[in-house]
XYZ file of C-alpha atoms in Angstrom:
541
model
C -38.005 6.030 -20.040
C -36.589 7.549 -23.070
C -32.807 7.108 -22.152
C -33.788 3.751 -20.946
C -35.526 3.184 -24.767
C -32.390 4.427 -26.080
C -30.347 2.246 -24.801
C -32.230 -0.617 -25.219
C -32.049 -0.078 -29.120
C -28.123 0.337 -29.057
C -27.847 -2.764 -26.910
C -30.049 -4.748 -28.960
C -27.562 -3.492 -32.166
C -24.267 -4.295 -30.150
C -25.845 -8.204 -29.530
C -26.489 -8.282 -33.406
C -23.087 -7.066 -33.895
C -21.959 -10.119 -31.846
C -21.423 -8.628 -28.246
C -21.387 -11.767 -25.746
C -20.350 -11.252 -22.121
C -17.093 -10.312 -21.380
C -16.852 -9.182 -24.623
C -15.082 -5.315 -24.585
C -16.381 -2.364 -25.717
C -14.732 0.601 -26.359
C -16.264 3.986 -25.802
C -14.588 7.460 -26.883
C -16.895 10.620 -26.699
C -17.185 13.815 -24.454
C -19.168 14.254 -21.377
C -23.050 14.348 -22.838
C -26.186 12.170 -23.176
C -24.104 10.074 -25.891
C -21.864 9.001 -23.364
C -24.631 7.262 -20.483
C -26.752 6.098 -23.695
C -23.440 4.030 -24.979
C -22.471 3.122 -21.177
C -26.067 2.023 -20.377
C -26.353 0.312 -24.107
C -22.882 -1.837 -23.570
C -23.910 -2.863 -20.144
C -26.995 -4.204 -21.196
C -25.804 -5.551 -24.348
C -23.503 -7.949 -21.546
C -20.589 -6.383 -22.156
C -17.989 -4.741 -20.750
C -17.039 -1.277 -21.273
C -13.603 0.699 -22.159
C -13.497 4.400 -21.687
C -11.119 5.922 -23.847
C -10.603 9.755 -22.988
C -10.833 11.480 -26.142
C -8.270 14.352 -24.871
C -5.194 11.359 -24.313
C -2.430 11.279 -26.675
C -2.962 9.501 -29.990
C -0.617 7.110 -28.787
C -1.962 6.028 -26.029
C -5.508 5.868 -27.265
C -3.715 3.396 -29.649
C -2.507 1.319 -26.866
C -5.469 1.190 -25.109
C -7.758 0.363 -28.207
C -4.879 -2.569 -29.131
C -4.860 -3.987 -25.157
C -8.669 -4.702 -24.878
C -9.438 -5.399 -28.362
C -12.702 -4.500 -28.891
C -15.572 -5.593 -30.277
C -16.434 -2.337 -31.704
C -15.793 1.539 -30.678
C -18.416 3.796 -30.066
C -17.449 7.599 -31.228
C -19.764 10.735 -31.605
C -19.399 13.688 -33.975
C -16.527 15.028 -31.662
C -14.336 11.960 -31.549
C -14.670 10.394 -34.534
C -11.134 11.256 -35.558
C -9.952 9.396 -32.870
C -10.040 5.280 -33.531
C -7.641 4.791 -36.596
C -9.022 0.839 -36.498
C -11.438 -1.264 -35.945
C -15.322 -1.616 -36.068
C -16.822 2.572 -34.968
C -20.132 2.739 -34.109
C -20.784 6.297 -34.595
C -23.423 7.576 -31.867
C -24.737 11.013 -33.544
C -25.439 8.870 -36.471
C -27.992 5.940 -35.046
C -28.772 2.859 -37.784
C -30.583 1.380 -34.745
C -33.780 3.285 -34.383
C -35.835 0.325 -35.404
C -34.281 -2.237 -32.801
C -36.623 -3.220 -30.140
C -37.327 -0.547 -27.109
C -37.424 -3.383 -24.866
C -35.048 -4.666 -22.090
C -32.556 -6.891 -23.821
C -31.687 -10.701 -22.270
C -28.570 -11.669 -22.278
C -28.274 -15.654 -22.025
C -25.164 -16.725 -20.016
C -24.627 -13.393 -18.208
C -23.657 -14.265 -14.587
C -22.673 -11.264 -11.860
C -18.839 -12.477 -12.604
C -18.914 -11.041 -15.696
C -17.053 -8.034 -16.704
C -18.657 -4.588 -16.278
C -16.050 -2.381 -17.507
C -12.243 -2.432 -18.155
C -10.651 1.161 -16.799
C -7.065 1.476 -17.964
C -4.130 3.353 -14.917
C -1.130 4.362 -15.086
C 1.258 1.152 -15.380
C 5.189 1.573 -14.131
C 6.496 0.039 -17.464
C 5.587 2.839 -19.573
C 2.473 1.546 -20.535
C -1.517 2.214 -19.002
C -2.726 -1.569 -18.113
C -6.567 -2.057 -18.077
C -8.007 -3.237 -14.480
C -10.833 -5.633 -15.039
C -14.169 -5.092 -12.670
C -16.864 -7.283 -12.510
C -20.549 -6.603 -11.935
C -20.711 -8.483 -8.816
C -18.191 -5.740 -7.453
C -20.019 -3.182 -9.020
C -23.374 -3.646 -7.632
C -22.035 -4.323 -4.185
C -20.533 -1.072 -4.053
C -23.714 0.564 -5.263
C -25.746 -1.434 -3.037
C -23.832 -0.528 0.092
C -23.402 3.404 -1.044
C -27.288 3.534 -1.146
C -27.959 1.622 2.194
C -25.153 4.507 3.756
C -26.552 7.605 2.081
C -30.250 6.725 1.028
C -30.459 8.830 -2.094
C -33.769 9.721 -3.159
C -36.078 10.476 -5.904
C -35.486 14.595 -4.662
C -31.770 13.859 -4.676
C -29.512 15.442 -7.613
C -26.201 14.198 -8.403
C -23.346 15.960 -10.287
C -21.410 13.878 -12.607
C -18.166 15.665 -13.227
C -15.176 13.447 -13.195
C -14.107 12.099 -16.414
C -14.792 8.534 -17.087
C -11.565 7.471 -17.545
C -11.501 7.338 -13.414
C -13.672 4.987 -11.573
C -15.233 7.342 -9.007
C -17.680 8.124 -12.821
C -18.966 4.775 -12.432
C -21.244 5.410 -9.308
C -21.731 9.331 -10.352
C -23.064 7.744 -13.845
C -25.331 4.360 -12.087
C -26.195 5.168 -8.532
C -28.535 8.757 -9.372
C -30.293 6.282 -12.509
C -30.668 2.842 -10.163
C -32.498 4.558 -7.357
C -34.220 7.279 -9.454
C -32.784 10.651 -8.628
C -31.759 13.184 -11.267
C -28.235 12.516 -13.077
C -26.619 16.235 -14.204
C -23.810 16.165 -16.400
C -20.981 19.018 -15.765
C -19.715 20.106 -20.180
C -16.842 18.766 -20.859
C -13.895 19.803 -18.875
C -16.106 21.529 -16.481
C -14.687 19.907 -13.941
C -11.655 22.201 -13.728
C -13.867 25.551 -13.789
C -14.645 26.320 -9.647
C -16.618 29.369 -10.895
C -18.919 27.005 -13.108
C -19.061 24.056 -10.770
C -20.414 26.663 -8.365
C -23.010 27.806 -10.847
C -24.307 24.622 -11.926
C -24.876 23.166 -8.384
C -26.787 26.194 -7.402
C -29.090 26.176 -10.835
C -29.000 22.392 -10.747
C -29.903 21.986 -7.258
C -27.346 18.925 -6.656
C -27.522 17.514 -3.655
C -24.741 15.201 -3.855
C -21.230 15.761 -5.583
C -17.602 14.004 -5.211
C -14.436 15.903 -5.040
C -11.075 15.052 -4.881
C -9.350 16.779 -1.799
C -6.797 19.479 -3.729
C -9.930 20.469 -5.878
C -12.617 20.326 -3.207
C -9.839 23.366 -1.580
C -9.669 25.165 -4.827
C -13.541 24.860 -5.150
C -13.887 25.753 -1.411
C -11.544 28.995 -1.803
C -13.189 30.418 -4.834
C -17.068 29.987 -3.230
C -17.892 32.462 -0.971
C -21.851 32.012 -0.218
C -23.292 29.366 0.990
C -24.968 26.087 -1.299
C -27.981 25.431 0.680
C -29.266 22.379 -1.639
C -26.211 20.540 -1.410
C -26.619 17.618 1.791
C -23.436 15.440 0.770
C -19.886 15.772 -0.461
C -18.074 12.649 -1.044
C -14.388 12.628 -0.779
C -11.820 10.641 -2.145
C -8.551 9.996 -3.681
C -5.774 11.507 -2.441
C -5.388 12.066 1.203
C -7.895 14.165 3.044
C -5.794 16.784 5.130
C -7.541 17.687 8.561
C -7.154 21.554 8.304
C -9.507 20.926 5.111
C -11.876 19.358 6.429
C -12.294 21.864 9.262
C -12.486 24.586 6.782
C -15.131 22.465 4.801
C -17.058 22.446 8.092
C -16.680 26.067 8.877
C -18.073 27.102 5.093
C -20.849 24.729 4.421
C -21.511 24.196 8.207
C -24.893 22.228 7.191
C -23.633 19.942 4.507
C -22.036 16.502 5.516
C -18.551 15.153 4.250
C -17.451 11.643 3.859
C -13.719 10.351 3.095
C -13.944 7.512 0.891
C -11.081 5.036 0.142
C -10.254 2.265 -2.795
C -8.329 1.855 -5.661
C -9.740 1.121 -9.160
C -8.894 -2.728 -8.158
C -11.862 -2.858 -6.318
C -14.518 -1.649 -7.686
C -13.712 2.268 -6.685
C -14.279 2.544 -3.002
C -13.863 -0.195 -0.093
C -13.873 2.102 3.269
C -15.677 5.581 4.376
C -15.778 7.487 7.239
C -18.118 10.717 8.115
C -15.371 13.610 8.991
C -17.928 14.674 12.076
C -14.494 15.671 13.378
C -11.452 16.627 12.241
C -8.055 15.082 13.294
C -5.145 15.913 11.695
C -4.734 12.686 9.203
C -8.728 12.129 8.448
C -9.256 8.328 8.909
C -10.324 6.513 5.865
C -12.677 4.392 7.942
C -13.978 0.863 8.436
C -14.759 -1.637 5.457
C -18.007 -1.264 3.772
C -20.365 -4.093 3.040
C -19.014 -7.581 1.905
C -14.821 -6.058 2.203
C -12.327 -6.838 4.408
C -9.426 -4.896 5.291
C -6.282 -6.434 6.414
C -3.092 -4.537 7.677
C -0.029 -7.025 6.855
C 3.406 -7.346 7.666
C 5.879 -8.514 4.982
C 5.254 -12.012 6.245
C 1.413 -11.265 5.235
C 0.609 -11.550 9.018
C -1.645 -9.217 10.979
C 0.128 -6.392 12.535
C -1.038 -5.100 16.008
C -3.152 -2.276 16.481
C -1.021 1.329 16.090
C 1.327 -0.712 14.058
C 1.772 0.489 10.164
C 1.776 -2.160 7.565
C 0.589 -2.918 4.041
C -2.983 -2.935 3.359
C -5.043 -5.826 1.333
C -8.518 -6.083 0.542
C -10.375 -8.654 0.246
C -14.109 -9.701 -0.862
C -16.740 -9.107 -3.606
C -15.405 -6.070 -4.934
C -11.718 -7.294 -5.573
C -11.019 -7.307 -9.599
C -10.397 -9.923 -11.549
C -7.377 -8.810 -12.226
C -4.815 -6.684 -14.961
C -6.150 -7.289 -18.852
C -3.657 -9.301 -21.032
C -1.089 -8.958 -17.406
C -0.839 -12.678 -16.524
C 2.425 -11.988 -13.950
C 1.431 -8.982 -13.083
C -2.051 -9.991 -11.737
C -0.541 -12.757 -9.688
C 2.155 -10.269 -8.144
C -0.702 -8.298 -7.259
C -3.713 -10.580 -6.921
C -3.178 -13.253 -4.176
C -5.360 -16.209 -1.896
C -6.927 -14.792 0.491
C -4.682 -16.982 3.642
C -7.667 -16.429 5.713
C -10.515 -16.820 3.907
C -10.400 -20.255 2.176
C -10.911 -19.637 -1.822
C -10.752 -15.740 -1.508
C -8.401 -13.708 -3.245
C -6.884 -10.153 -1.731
C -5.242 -7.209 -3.435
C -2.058 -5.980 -2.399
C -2.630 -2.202 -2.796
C 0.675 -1.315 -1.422
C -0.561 1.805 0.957
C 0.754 1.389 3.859
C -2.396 2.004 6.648
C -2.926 1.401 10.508
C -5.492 0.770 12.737
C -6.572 3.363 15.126
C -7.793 2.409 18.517
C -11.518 3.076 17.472
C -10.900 0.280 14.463
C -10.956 2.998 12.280
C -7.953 3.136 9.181
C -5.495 5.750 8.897
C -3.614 6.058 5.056
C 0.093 6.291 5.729
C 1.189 6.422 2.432
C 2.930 4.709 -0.496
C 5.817 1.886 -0.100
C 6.543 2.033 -4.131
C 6.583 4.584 -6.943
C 3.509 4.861 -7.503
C 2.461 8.793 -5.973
C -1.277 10.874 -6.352
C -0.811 13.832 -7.305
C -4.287 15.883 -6.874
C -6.349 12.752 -6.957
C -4.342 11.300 -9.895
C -2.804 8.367 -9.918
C 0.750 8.293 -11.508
C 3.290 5.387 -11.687
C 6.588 6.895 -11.605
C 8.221 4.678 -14.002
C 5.529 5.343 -16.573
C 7.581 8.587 -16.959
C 10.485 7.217 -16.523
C 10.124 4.691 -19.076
C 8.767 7.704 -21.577
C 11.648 9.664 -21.033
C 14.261 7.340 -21.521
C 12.922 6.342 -24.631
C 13.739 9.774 -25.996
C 16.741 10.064 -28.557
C 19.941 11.191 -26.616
C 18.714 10.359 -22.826
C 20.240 7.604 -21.079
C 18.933 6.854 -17.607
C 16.180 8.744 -16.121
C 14.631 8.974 -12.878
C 11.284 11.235 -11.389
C 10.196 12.126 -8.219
C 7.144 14.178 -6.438
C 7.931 16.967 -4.788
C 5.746 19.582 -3.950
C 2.741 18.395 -5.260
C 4.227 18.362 -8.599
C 7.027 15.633 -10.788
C 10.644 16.797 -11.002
C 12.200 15.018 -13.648
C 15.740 14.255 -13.360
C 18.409 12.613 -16.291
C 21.231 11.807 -18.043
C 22.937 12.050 -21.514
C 22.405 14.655 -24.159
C 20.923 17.812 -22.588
C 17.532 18.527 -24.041
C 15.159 22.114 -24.077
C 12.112 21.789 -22.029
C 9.857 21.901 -25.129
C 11.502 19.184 -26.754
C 10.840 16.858 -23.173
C 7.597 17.846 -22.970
C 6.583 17.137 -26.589
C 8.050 14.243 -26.608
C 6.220 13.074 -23.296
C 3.486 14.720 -24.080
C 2.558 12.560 -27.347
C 1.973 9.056 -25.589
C 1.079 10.685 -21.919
C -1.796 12.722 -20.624
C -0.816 16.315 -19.732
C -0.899 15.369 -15.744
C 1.985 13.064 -16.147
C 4.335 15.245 -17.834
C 7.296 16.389 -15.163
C 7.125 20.113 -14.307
C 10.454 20.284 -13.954
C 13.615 18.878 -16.139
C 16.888 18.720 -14.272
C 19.993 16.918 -16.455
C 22.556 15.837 -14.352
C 26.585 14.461 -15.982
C 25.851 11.223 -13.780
C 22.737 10.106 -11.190
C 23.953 9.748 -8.001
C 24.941 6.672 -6.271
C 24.995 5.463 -2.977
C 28.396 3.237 -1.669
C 26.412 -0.276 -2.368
C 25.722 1.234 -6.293
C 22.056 1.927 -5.456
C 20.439 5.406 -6.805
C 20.740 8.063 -3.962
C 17.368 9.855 -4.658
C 18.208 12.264 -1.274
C 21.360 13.521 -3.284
C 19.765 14.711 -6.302
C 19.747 18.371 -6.391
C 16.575 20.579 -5.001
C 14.244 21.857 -7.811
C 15.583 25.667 -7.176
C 19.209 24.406 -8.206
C 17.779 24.538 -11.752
C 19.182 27.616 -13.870
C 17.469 30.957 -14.230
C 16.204 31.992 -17.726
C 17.519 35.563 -18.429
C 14.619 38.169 -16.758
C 12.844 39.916 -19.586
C 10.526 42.340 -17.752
C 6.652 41.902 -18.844
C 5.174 43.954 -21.859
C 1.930 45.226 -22.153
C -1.555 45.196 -19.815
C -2.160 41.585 -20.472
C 1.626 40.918 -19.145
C 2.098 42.857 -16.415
C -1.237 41.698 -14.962
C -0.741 38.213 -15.797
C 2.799 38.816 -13.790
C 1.226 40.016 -10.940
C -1.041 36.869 -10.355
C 1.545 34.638 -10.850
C 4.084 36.257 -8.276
C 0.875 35.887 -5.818
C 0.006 32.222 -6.708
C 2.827 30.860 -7.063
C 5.034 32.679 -4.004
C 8.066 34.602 -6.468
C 9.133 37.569 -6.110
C 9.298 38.232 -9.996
C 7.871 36.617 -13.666
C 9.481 37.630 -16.197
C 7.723 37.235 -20.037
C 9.860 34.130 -21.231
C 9.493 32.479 -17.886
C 7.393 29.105 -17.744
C 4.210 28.594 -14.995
C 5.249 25.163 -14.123
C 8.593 25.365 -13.944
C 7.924 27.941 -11.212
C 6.213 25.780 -9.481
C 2.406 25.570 -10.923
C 0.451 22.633 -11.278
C -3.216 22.517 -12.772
C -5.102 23.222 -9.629
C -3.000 26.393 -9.262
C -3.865 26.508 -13.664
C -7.689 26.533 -12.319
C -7.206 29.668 -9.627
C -5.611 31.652 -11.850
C -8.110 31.330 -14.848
C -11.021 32.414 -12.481
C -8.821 35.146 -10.756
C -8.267 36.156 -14.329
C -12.096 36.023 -15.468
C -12.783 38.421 -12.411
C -10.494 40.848 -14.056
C -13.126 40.676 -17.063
C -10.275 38.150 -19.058
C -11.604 34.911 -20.703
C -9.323 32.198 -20.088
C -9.029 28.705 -20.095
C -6.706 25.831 -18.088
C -5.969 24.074 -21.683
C -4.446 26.831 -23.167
C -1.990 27.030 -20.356
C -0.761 23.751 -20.563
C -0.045 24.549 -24.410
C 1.734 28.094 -23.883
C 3.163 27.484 -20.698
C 5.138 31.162 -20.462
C 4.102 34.349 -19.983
C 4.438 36.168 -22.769
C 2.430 33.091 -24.722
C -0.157 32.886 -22.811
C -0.821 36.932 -22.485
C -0.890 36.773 -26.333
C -3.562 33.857 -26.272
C -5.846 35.671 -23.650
C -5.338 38.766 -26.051
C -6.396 37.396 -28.790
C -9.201 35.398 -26.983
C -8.852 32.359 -29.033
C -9.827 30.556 -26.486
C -12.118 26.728 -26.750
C -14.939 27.571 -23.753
């Protein structure tokens, strides 16, 4: 009642502000009460809402906040540094407490109005906002609560930042069918050791993870979590051999693989991993969805055959903010359902003889690496707008980006600065490789399976590790990240680390009695820096 009260109030002050439907509204804070009272408030105000992570590059927070033009931004005491523009409503400081407690009406709203505006990685160098409507929304919640019957005993973790669609049901499905919402802190959902500790104190019954953190989460959990009933899976690929292992832990707790993209309203297939083949199916379509498998003529392939997948129903998006061309490259007529539209996801998918899906993979550059979802030319774009580099190209490899290029040759630091000020950490290459010339095939075309394997890449000079701190730090490293030796200038990613691995090795360092902390990683990336961080345990908790 009180959350609902508070809400009410804000959304009766975002109307007076002028808030219509399909209006935008911009919210930037950290993971707290602030953030479901502004989500709830601009919902029920009839608008639609813009999450704006509060940890992305000044940059890109500009971008974002200049794309959807909002009506207003709503900040808290933590993020108020963070609009430079524009109308802030500033949440720790309320001017509303005498608006009315009651339900607000909103004349004109219809369900195909906007409920939110979530911004992905875009392959010209710049996020683009997908555009959901509630009509999508509520479907999906609708049919996730006919599946899984959550109840008033029911507890559901909300950990995954709400920059990411799979927040939208963690945030609306627990506080539509009255079960208790829990909030992981901020950037809690990196920290296996506290996840752990919060379902167990919590006692959440239901939790998502993505696959690559649900095995970090599974490795570092050694009893039991009795309370828990579901785990919800979803995307990246679900590997078999994890799903088995899943099974063999938490023997008594049931998993479900989940499939969509953010152009559809987060999820549009499931299927309960009761077994475990080797490529875990993603399913059959949920309520008021249909999945097509298409050939390049957009006509049905036969069963067993692989071809592109399109959706197709309620939950489809209205399309890319402000992207006119873009929406109707991706956004099409339904051929087979008269006045329907479909989305061209570009996985390729077959069916399996049980009319189950199987995920095949990409057929462009856009990858996921450990749930994220990175356009390839984003980077790309980034890098080649850096003084000195003239052509630039990135790949996946190993669960992590190799970055190759051209022109001047450039220190690491400077490429990942650079990069690092208009793109989230996650998209910033691993590796740097500069090449004299990219190489071609005989018709002129880039020959990506001729650029040289990340281990080409020179050696820094070995300068052995000084100190307790360094030696031990050395040791985990070798064992995480498969070297033989680490020497104190050498850098984690470049050796092959990637933020899940960043996650193991701050709770194999807290067992050794060390605070630590994934953040500080990513900003002293070498060995000797990061030793003298943990030393000095100036570390944000």
């Amino acid at each position: 009642r009180q959350l609902n009260e508070q809400a009410n109030r804000l959304a009766h002050h975002l109307i007076g502000l002028g808030v219509q439907p399909d209006d935008r509204v911009a919210i930037c804070v950290e993971r707290g009460l602030s953030m479901v009272v502004g989500l709830l408030a601009i919902l029920k105000a009839g608008g639609a809402y813009v999450p704006v992570d509060p940890d992305y590059p000044a940059e890109r927070v500009r971008h974002m906040l200049s794309d959807s033009a909002p009506v207003a931004v709503l900040v808290h005491g933590a993020t108020r540094h963070v609009p430079e523009a524009g109308p802030v409503i500033d949440l720790d400081r309320p001017v509303w407490g005498e608006a009315p407690a009651s339900n607000p009406v909103v004349a004109g709203l219809t369900p195909r109005h906007l409920a939110y505006v979530i911004y992905t990685s875009g392959s010209t160098g710049l996020p683009k906002g997908v555009m959901n409507a509630h009509a999508g929304v509520v479907n999906r919640l609708s049919w996730m609560q006919d599946a899984y019957g959550l109840g008033a005993d029911d507890v559901v973790l909300q950990k995954t930042p709400f920059s990411f669609d799979v927040s939208v049901w963690e945030f609306l499905w627990p506080l539509q069918t009255g079960a208790r919402l829990v909030m992981a802190r901020p950037g809690g959902h990196r920290d296996p050791e506290y996840l752990r500790e919060v379902i167990a104190r919590e006692h959440v019954t239901t939790l998502h993870f993505v696959p690559s953190m649900l095995d970090v989460f599974l490795a570092s959990t050694a009893s039991e979590l009795p309370q828990v009933v579901r785990v919800i899976c979803s995307g990246e690929a679900l590997p078999g051999s994890l799903v088995k292992r899943f099974h063999a832990q938490l023997p008594t707790v049931e998993l479900h693989n989940l499939y969509g993209p953010t152009e559809a309203a987060v999820d549009v297939s499931a299927w309960h991993c009761v077994t475990a083949p080797d490529n875990t199916p993603i399913g059959k379509p949920i309520a008021n969805t249909t999945l097509y498998v298409l050939d390049e003529q957009r006509q049905p392939v036969p069963q067993g055959v692989a071809g592109e997948l399109y959706i197709g129903g309620v939950q489809v998006a209205r399309g890319y903010l402000n992207r006119a061309e873009l929406t109707a490259e991706r956004f099409i007529d339904d051929p087979f359902m008269p006045g329907g539209r479909l989305y061209r996801t570009g996985d390729l998918a077959r069916h399996r003889p049980d009319g189950n899906l199987e995920y095949l993979g990409r057929n462009d550059d856009q990858v996921k690496l450990r749930g994220l979802r990175v356009e390839l030319g984003e980077i790309q774009a980034g890098l080649t707008a850096i003084a000195g580099i003239k052509e630039a190209v990135v790949l996946a490899k190993e669960q992590r980006l190799v970055a190759y290029y051209t022109g001047h040759p450039q220190t690491v630091e400077t490429l990942r600065t650079s990069l690092l000020a208009h793109l989230p950490e996650f998209m910033v290459p691993a590796l740097f490789m500069h090449l004299e010339a990219l190489p071609l095939s005989p018709n002129g075309k880039l020959d990506r399976k001729a650029l040289p394997a990340p281990g080409a890449l020179e050696e820094r000079p070995y300068e052995c590790p000084e100190g307790e701190t360094e030696t031990l730090l050395a040791a985990l490293w070798c064992e995480l990240l498969g070297v033989e030796q680490v020497g104190r200038n050498d850098n984690f990613f470049e050796l092959g680390g990637h933020s899940l691995l960043a996650v193991t090795l701050t709770s194999r360092l807290r067992e050794k009695g060390l605070e630590a902390d994934v953040r500080a990683l990513f900003d002293q990336p070498t060995l000797a820096g990061y030793a003298a961080i943990t030393d000095r345990m100036e570390i944000v908790l």
